[in-house]
C-alpha cells in the first residue's frame, strides 16, 4: 500500500498538488522547493499510496559534515512532508517504518539515519518514535524555528 521510491520528473504534478497543514510550513520544505534543482548531496524521494504521491523527503548524504552529532556512516532525513489531507491515517508512520529497508538497499555503505524534529512539533516526534526512531535525548539548538530533538534509526540490521 505505502511505498517509497526515488523522485522522478513524472512525480512533479502530484507533488505540486500536495497541501501543507496550517502551521507546518516552518517545519518542512514547500513542494516548489522540493522539485527545484537540488545540490548533489540531497537526494529526493517520494512516498506513494499505491500510485499516488502523498509525501516526500530528502536524504542528505553530507549530513555528518554539517551536524557533529551524526557519524560519518549515517545519513540525514530532511524536509519530510505528508499531504495534510492524508495525515492522521498512519501513512507517515508506515513510510517511516519502511524507511530502514529502503535506505539499506539504496545506501548500503551507511548504517543509520538521523533527523531533527522541532520541539514544537510533538505530533511528528510521536510519529517518528512509533516508526522506530530513537530520541537521543539531546537537542540541536541551531535550527531556525527553535530547539529540535535529535533522533536516529539504525537500518543496517533491520
mmCIF file with all atom_site columns, C-alpha atoms in Angstrom:
data_model
loop_
_atom_site.group_PDB
_atom_site.id
_atom_site.type_symbol
_atom_site.label_atom_id
_atom_site.label_alt_id
_atom_site.label_comp_id
_atom_site.label_asym_id
_atom_site.label_entity_id
_atom_site.label_seq_id
_atom_site.pdbx_PDB_ins_code
_atom_site.Cartn_x
_atom_site.Cartn_y
_atom_site.Cartn_z
_atom_site.occupancy
_atom_site.B_iso_or_equiv
_atom_site.pdbx_formal_charge
_atom_site.auth_seq_id
_atom_site.auth_comp_id
_atom_site.auth_asym_id
_atom_site.auth_atom_id
_atom_site.pdbx_PDB_model_num
ATOM 1   C CA . UNK A 1 1   ? 0.000  0.000  0.000   1.00 0.00 ? 1   UNK A CA 1
ATOM 2   C CA . UNK A 1 2   ? 2.627  2.599  1.092   1.00 0.00 ? 2   UNK A CA 1
ATOM 3   C CA . UNK A 1 3   ? 5.979  2.554  -0.658  1.00 0.00 ? 3   UNK A CA 1
ATOM 4   C CA . UNK A 1 4   ? 8.925  4.845  -1.277  1.00 0.00 ? 4   UNK A CA 1
ATOM 5   C CA . UNK A 1 5   ? 10.826 5.463  -4.478  1.00 0.00 ? 5   UNK A CA 1
ATOM 6   C CA . UNK A 1 6   ? 13.321 7.994  -5.817  1.00 0.00 ? 6   UNK A CA 1
ATOM 7   C CA . UNK A 1 7   ? 11.826 11.209 -7.177  1.00 0.00 ? 7   UNK A CA 1
ATOM 8   C CA . UNK A 1 8   ? 11.405 11.331 -10.961 1.00 0.00 ? 8   UNK A CA 1
ATOM 9   C CA . UNK A 1 9   ? 10.101 14.193 -13.125 1.00 0.00 ? 9   UNK A CA 1
ATOM 10  C CA . UNK A 1 10  ? 6.782  12.395 -13.712 1.00 0.00 ? 10  UNK A CA 1
ATOM 11  C CA . UNK A 1 11  ? 6.025  12.903 -9.976  1.00 0.00 ? 11  UNK A CA 1
ATOM 12  C CA . UNK A 1 12  ? 6.141  16.706 -10.295 1.00 0.00 ? 12  UNK A CA 1
ATOM 13  C CA . UNK A 1 13  ? 2.458  17.453 -10.954 1.00 0.00 ? 13  UNK A CA 1
ATOM 14  C CA . UNK A 1 14  ? 1.376  15.335 -7.985  1.00 0.00 ? 14  UNK A CA 1
ATOM 15  C CA . UNK A 1 15  ? 3.976  16.948 -5.718  1.00 0.00 ? 15  UNK A CA 1
ATOM 16  C CA . UNK A 1 16  ? 2.795  20.449 -6.644  1.00 0.00 ? 16  UNK A CA 1
ATOM 17  C CA . UNK A 1 17  ? -0.743 19.478 -5.591  1.00 0.00 ? 17  UNK A CA 1
ATOM 18  C CA . UNK A 1 18  ? 0.308  18.406 -2.058  1.00 0.00 ? 18  UNK A CA 1
ATOM 19  C CA . UNK A 1 19  ? -1.120 20.533 0.764   1.00 0.00 ? 19  UNK A CA 1
ATOM 20  C CA . UNK A 1 20  ? 0.674  21.625 3.908   1.00 0.00 ? 20  UNK A CA 1
ATOM 21  C CA . UNK A 1 21  ? -1.322 21.907 7.128   1.00 0.00 ? 21  UNK A CA 1
ATOM 22  C CA . UNK A 1 22  ? -1.529 25.341 8.696   1.00 0.00 ? 22  UNK A CA 1
ATOM 23  C CA . UNK A 1 23  ? 1.478  25.986 10.894  1.00 0.00 ? 23  UNK A CA 1
ATOM 24  C CA . UNK A 1 24  ? 3.632  23.225 9.388   1.00 0.00 ? 24  UNK A CA 1
ATOM 25  C CA . UNK A 1 25  ? 5.284  25.450 6.759   1.00 0.00 ? 25  UNK A CA 1
ATOM 26  C CA . UNK A 1 26  ? 8.143  26.269 9.130   1.00 0.00 ? 26  UNK A CA 1
ATOM 27  C CA . UNK A 1 27  ? 8.962  22.608 9.696   1.00 0.00 ? 27  UNK A CA 1
ATOM 28  C CA . UNK A 1 28  ? 9.350  21.395 6.107   1.00 0.00 ? 28  UNK A CA 1
ATOM 29  C CA . UNK A 1 29  ? 10.111 22.348 2.527   1.00 0.00 ? 29  UNK A CA 1
ATOM 30  C CA . UNK A 1 30  ? 7.302  23.613 0.304   1.00 0.00 ? 30  UNK A CA 1
ATOM 31  C CA . UNK A 1 31  ? 6.538  21.494 -2.781  1.00 0.00 ? 31  UNK A CA 1
ATOM 32  C CA . UNK A 1 32  ? 8.015  24.105 -5.129  1.00 0.00 ? 32  UNK A CA 1
ATOM 33  C CA . UNK A 1 33  ? 11.289 23.977 -3.197  1.00 0.00 ? 33  UNK A CA 1
ATOM 34  C CA . UNK A 1 34  ? 11.312 20.193 -3.232  1.00 0.00 ? 34  UNK A CA 1
ATOM 35  C CA . UNK A 1 35  ? 11.026 19.933 -7.011  1.00 0.00 ? 35  UNK A CA 1
ATOM 36  C CA . UNK A 1 36  ? 13.539 22.689 -7.724  1.00 0.00 ? 36  UNK A CA 1
ATOM 37  C CA . UNK A 1 37  ? 17.072 21.624 -8.538  1.00 0.00 ? 37  UNK A CA 1
ATOM 38  C CA . UNK A 1 38  ? 18.827 20.129 -5.554  1.00 0.00 ? 38  UNK A CA 1
ATOM 39  C CA . UNK A 1 39  ? 22.518 20.005 -4.619  1.00 0.00 ? 39  UNK A CA 1
ATOM 40  C CA . UNK A 1 40  ? 24.099 16.609 -5.414  1.00 0.00 ? 40  UNK A CA 1
ATOM 41  C CA . UNK A 1 41  ? 24.183 15.546 -1.751  1.00 0.00 ? 41  UNK A CA 1
ATOM 42  C CA . UNK A 1 42  ? 20.397 15.993 -1.309  1.00 0.00 ? 42  UNK A CA 1
ATOM 43  C CA . UNK A 1 43  ? 18.548 13.050 -2.840  1.00 0.00 ? 43  UNK A CA 1
ATOM 44  C CA . UNK A 1 44  ? 14.807 13.429 -3.346  1.00 0.00 ? 44  UNK A CA 1
ATOM 45  C CA . UNK A 1 45  ? 12.369 10.595 -2.600  1.00 0.00 ? 45  UNK A CA 1
ATOM 46  C CA . UNK A 1 46  ? 8.593  10.315 -2.760  1.00 0.00 ? 46  UNK A CA 1
ATOM 47  C CA . UNK A 1 47  ? 6.085  8.475  -0.605  1.00 0.00 ? 47  UNK A CA 1
ATOM 48  C CA . UNK A 1 48  ? 3.280  6.823  -2.533  1.00 0.00 ? 48  UNK A CA 1
ATOM 49  C CA . UNK A 1 49  ? -0.063 5.376  -1.580  1.00 0.00 ? 49  UNK A CA 1
ATOM 50  C CA . UNK A 1 50  ? -0.364 2.827  -4.366  1.00 0.00 ? 50  UNK A CA 1
ATOM 51  C CA . UNK A 1 51  ? 0.453  5.076  -7.372  1.00 0.00 ? 51  UNK A CA 1
ATOM 52  C CA . UNK A 1 52  ? -0.405 8.447  -5.799  1.00 0.00 ? 52  UNK A CA 1
ATOM 53  C CA . UNK A 1 53  ? 2.270  10.685 -4.298  1.00 0.00 ? 53  UNK A CA 1
ATOM 54  C CA . UNK A 1 54  ? 1.213  11.620 -0.780  1.00 0.00 ? 54  UNK A CA 1
ATOM 55  C CA . UNK A 1 55  ? 4.532  12.923 0.508   1.00 0.00 ? 55  UNK A CA 1
ATOM 56  C CA . UNK A 1 56  ? 8.234  13.379 0.081   1.00 0.00 ? 56  UNK A CA 1
ATOM 57  C CA . UNK A 1 57  ? 11.564 13.749 1.852   1.00 0.00 ? 57  UNK A CA 1
ATOM 58  C CA . UNK A 1 58  ? 15.207 14.305 1.064   1.00 0.00 ? 58  UNK A CA 1
ATOM 59  C CA . UNK A 1 59  ? 18.167 12.206 2.129   1.00 0.00 ? 59  UNK A CA 1
ATOM 60  C CA . UNK A 1 60  ? 21.262 14.266 2.891   1.00 0.00 ? 60  UNK A CA 1
ATOM 61  C CA . UNK A 1 61  ? 24.464 12.310 2.286   1.00 0.00 ? 61  UNK A CA 1
ATOM 62  C CA . UNK A 1 62  ? 26.529 15.261 3.614   1.00 0.00 ? 62  UNK A CA 1
ATOM 63  C CA . UNK A 1 63  ? 24.580 15.479 6.887   1.00 0.00 ? 63  UNK A CA 1
ATOM 64  C CA . UNK A 1 64  ? 27.561 14.326 9.010   1.00 0.00 ? 64  UNK A CA 1
ATOM 65  C CA . UNK A 1 65  ? 29.647 17.197 7.624   1.00 0.00 ? 65  UNK A CA 1
ATOM 66  C CA . UNK A 1 66  ? 27.172 19.784 8.915   1.00 0.00 ? 66  UNK A CA 1
ATOM 67  C CA . UNK A 1 67  ? 25.866 18.157 12.090  1.00 0.00 ? 67  UNK A CA 1
ATOM 68  C CA . UNK A 1 68  ? 28.542 16.932 14.515  1.00 0.00 ? 68  UNK A CA 1
ATOM 69  C CA . UNK A 1 69  ? 26.110 14.578 16.296  1.00 0.00 ? 69  UNK A CA 1
ATOM 70  C CA . UNK A 1 70  ? 25.815 12.476 13.114  1.00 0.00 ? 70  UNK A CA 1
ATOM 71  C CA . UNK A 1 71  ? 28.506 9.798  12.498  1.00 0.00 ? 71  UNK A CA 1
ATOM 72  C CA . UNK A 1 72  ? 30.154 9.542  9.076   1.00 0.00 ? 72  UNK A CA 1
ATOM 73  C CA . UNK A 1 73  ? 28.391 6.267  8.240   1.00 0.00 ? 73  UNK A CA 1
ATOM 74  C CA . UNK A 1 74  ? 24.980 7.888  8.671   1.00 0.00 ? 74  UNK A CA 1
ATOM 75  C CA . UNK A 1 75  ? 22.552 9.857  6.536   1.00 0.00 ? 75  UNK A CA 1
ATOM 76  C CA . UNK A 1 76  ? 20.241 12.750 7.297   1.00 0.00 ? 76  UNK A CA 1
ATOM 77  C CA . UNK A 1 77  ? 16.491 12.785 6.739   1.00 0.00 ? 77  UNK A CA 1
ATOM 78  C CA . UNK A 1 78  ? 15.235 16.233 5.780   1.00 0.00 ? 78  UNK A CA 1
ATOM 79  C CA . UNK A 1 79  ? 12.106 18.050 4.638   1.00 0.00 ? 79  UNK A CA 1
ATOM 80  C CA . UNK A 1 80  ? 9.588  15.262 5.255   1.00 0.00 ? 80  UNK A CA 1
ATOM 81  C CA . UNK A 1 81  ? 6.073  16.183 4.188   1.00 0.00 ? 81  UNK A CA 1
ATOM 82  C CA . UNK A 1 82  ? 2.859  14.180 4.215   1.00 0.00 ? 82  UNK A CA 1
ATOM 83  C CA . UNK A 1 83  ? -0.069 15.790 2.396   1.00 0.00 ? 83  UNK A CA 1
ATOM 84  C CA . UNK A 1 84  ? -2.317 17.406 5.015   1.00 0.00 ? 84  UNK A CA 1
ATOM 85  C CA . UNK A 1 85  ? -5.329 15.574 3.523   1.00 0.00 ? 85  UNK A CA 1
ATOM 86  C CA . UNK A 1 86  ? -3.580 12.250 4.239   1.00 0.00 ? 86  UNK A CA 1
ATOM 87  C CA . UNK A 1 87  ? -2.372 12.987 7.768   1.00 0.00 ? 87  UNK A CA 1
ATOM 88  C CA . UNK A 1 88  ? -3.791 11.057 10.695  1.00 0.00 ? 88  UNK A CA 1
ATOM 89  C CA . UNK A 1 89  ? -4.248 7.868  8.659   1.00 0.00 ? 89  UNK A CA 1
ATOM 90  C CA . UNK A 1 90  ? -0.990 6.179  9.651   1.00 0.00 ? 90  UNK A CA 1
ATOM 91  C CA . UNK A 1 91  ? 0.687  6.752  6.276   1.00 0.00 ? 91  UNK A CA 1
ATOM 92  C CA . UNK A 1 92  ? 3.580  8.802  7.659   1.00 0.00 ? 92  UNK A CA 1
ATOM 93  C CA . UNK A 1 93  ? 4.288  6.162  10.261  1.00 0.00 ? 93  UNK A CA 1
ATOM 94  C CA . UNK A 1 94  ? 4.060  3.412  7.631   1.00 0.00 ? 94  UNK A CA 1
ATOM 95  C CA . UNK A 1 95  ? 6.504  5.276  5.384   1.00 0.00 ? 95  UNK A CA 1
ATOM 96  C CA . UNK A 1 96  ? 8.969  5.741  8.236   1.00 0.00 ? 96  UNK A CA 1
ATOM 97  C CA . UNK A 1 97  ? 8.627  2.066  9.204   1.00 0.00 ? 97  UNK A CA 1
ATOM 98  C CA . UNK A 1 98  ? 9.517  1.163  5.579   1.00 0.00 ? 98  UNK A CA 1
ATOM 99  C CA . UNK A 1 99  ? 12.482 3.531  5.604   1.00 0.00 ? 99  UNK A CA 1
ATOM 100 C CA . UNK A 1 100 ? 15.169 1.184  7.048   1.00 0.00 ? 100 UNK A CA 1
ATOM 101 C CA . UNK A 1 101 ? 14.792 -1.449 4.332   1.00 0.00 ? 101 UNK A CA 1
ATOM 102 C CA . UNK A 1 102 ? 14.544 1.189  1.617   1.00 0.00 ? 102 UNK A CA 1
ATOM 103 C CA . UNK A 1 103 ? 17.658 3.058  2.787   1.00 0.00 ? 103 UNK A CA 1
ATOM 104 C CA . UNK A 1 104 ? 19.661 -0.113 3.339   1.00 0.00 ? 104 UNK A CA 1
ATOM 105 C CA . UNK A 1 105 ? 19.041 -1.114 -0.266  1.00 0.00 ? 105 UNK A CA 1
ATOM 106 C CA . UNK A 1 106 ? 19.898 2.284  -1.758  1.00 0.00 ? 106 UNK A CA 1
ATOM 107 C CA . UNK A 1 107 ? 22.716 3.318  0.598   1.00 0.00 ? 107 UNK A CA 1
ATOM 108 C CA . UNK A 1 108 ? 24.499 0.064  1.523   1.00 0.00 ? 108 UNK A CA 1
ATOM 109 C CA . UNK A 1 109 ? 27.575 1.872  2.903   1.00 0.00 ? 109 UNK A CA 1
ATOM 110 C CA . UNK A 1 110 ? 25.533 3.679  5.557   1.00 0.00 ? 110 UNK A CA 1
ATOM 111 C CA . UNK A 1 111 ? 24.198 2.305  8.829   1.00 0.00 ? 111 UNK A CA 1
ATOM 112 C CA . UNK A 1 112 ? 21.752 4.819  10.292  1.00 0.00 ? 112 UNK A CA 1
ATOM 113 C CA . UNK A 1 113 ? 19.629 7.829  9.503   1.00 0.00 ? 113 UNK A CA 1
ATOM 114 C CA . UNK A 1 114 ? 19.414 10.933 11.692  1.00 0.00 ? 114 UNK A CA 1
ATOM 115 C CA . UNK A 1 115 ? 16.925 13.759 11.788  1.00 0.00 ? 115 UNK A CA 1
ATOM 116 C CA . UNK A 1 116 ? 15.964 16.674 13.943  1.00 0.00 ? 116 UNK A CA 1
ATOM 117 C CA . UNK A 1 117 ? 12.347 17.400 14.813  1.00 0.00 ? 117 UNK A CA 1
ATOM 118 C CA . UNK A 1 118 ? 11.284 20.691 16.293  1.00 0.00 ? 118 UNK A CA 1
ATOM 119 C CA . UNK A 1 119 ? 10.294 20.581 19.962  1.00 0.00 ? 119 UNK A CA 1
ATOM 120 C CA . UNK A 1 120 ? 7.142  22.500 18.956  1.00 0.00 ? 120 UNK A CA 1
ATOM 121 C CA . UNK A 1 121 ? 6.081  19.628 16.678  1.00 0.00 ? 121 UNK A CA 1
ATOM 122 C CA . UNK A 1 122 ? 5.044  16.853 19.108  1.00 0.00 ? 122 UNK A CA 1
ATOM 123 C CA . UNK A 1 123 ? 2.863  15.058 16.532  1.00 0.00 ? 123 UNK A CA 1
ATOM 124 C CA . UNK A 1 124 ? 5.875  14.487 14.268  1.00 0.00 ? 124 UNK A CA 1
ATOM 125 C CA . UNK A 1 125 ? 8.000  13.458 17.257  1.00 0.00 ? 125 UNK A CA 1
ATOM 126 C CA . UNK A 1 126 ? 5.443  10.796 18.244  1.00 0.00 ? 126 UNK A CA 1
ATOM 127 C CA . UNK A 1 127 ? 5.207  9.550  14.650  1.00 0.00 ? 127 UNK A CA 1
ATOM 128 C CA . UNK A 1 128 ? 8.977  9.079  14.451  1.00 0.00 ? 128 UNK A CA 1
ATOM 129 C CA . UNK A 1 129 ? 9.034  7.247  17.798  1.00 0.00 ? 129 UNK A CA 1
ATOM 130 C CA . UNK A 1 130 ? 6.193  4.921  16.737  1.00 0.00 ? 130 UNK A CA 1
ATOM 131 C CA . UNK A 1 131 ? 8.002  4.219  13.459  1.00 0.00 ? 131 UNK A CA 1
ATOM 132 C CA . UNK A 1 132 ? 11.162 3.092  15.253  1.00 0.00 ? 132 UNK A CA 1
ATOM 133 C CA . UNK A 1 133 ? 13.319 6.198  15.621  1.00 0.00 ? 133 UNK A CA 1
ATOM 134 C CA . UNK A 1 134 ? 15.104 6.659  18.931  1.00 0.00 ? 134 UNK A CA 1
ATOM 135 C CA . UNK A 1 135 ? 15.183 10.043 20.625  1.00 0.00 ? 135 UNK A CA 1
ATOM 136 C CA . UNK A 1 136 ? 18.830 10.564 21.614  1.00 0.00 ? 136 UNK A CA 1
ATOM 137 C CA . UNK A 1 137 ? 17.674 12.831 24.486  1.00 0.00 ? 137 UNK A CA 1
ATOM 138 C CA . UNK A 1 138 ? 19.917 15.555 23.073  1.00 0.00 ? 138 UNK A CA 1
ATOM 139 C CA . UNK A 1 139 ? 18.774 18.802 21.492  1.00 0.00 ? 139 UNK A CA 1
ATOM 140 C CA . UNK A 1 140 ? 20.054 20.563 18.411  1.00 0.00 ? 140 UNK A CA 1
ATOM 141 C CA . UNK A 1 141 ? 19.950 24.290 19.053  1.00 0.00 ? 141 UNK A CA 1
ATOM 142 C CA . UNK A 1 142 ? 20.900 25.571 15.601  1.00 0.00 ? 142 UNK A CA 1
ATOM 143 C CA . UNK A 1 143 ? 17.505 25.259 13.917  1.00 0.00 ? 143 UNK A CA 1
ATOM 144 C CA . UNK A 1 144 ? 15.709 28.307 12.524  1.00 0.00 ? 144 UNK A CA 1
ATOM 145 C CA . UNK A 1 145 ? 12.460 27.555 14.403  1.00 0.00 ? 145 UNK A CA 1
ATOM 146 C CA . UNK A 1 146 ? 13.890 26.746 17.845  1.00 0.00 ? 146 UNK A CA 1
ATOM 147 C CA . UNK A 1 147 ? 15.291 23.694 19.659  1.00 0.00 ? 147 UNK A CA 1
ATOM 148 C CA . UNK A 1 148 ? 14.999 20.310 17.989  1.00 0.00 ? 148 UNK A CA 1
ATOM 149 C CA . UNK A 1 149 ? 15.092 16.731 19.223  1.00 0.00 ? 149 UNK A CA 1
ATOM 150 C CA . UNK A 1 150 ? 17.911 14.677 17.685  1.00 0.00 ? 150 UNK A CA 1
ATOM 151 C CA . UNK A 1 151 ? 16.586 11.312 16.549  1.00 0.00 ? 151 UNK A CA 1
ATOM 152 C CA . UNK A 1 152 ? 18.192 8.295  14.910  1.00 0.00 ? 152 UNK A CA 1
ATOM 153 C CA . UNK A 1 153 ? 17.270 4.965  13.388  1.00 0.00 ? 153 UNK A CA 1
ATOM 154 C CA . UNK A 1 154 ? 19.714 2.160  12.668  1.00 0.00 ? 154 UNK A CA 1
ATOM 155 C CA . UNK A 1 155 ? 18.952 0.319  9.465   1.00 0.00 ? 155 UNK A CA 1
ATOM 156 C CA . UNK A 1 156 ? 21.937 -1.973 8.965   1.00 0.00 ? 156 UNK A CA 1
ATOM 157 C CA . UNK A 1 157 ? 20.442 -4.853 10.984  1.00 0.00 ? 157 UNK A CA 1
ATOM 158 C CA . UNK A 1 158 ? 16.748 -4.369 10.231  1.00 0.00 ? 158 UNK A CA 1
#
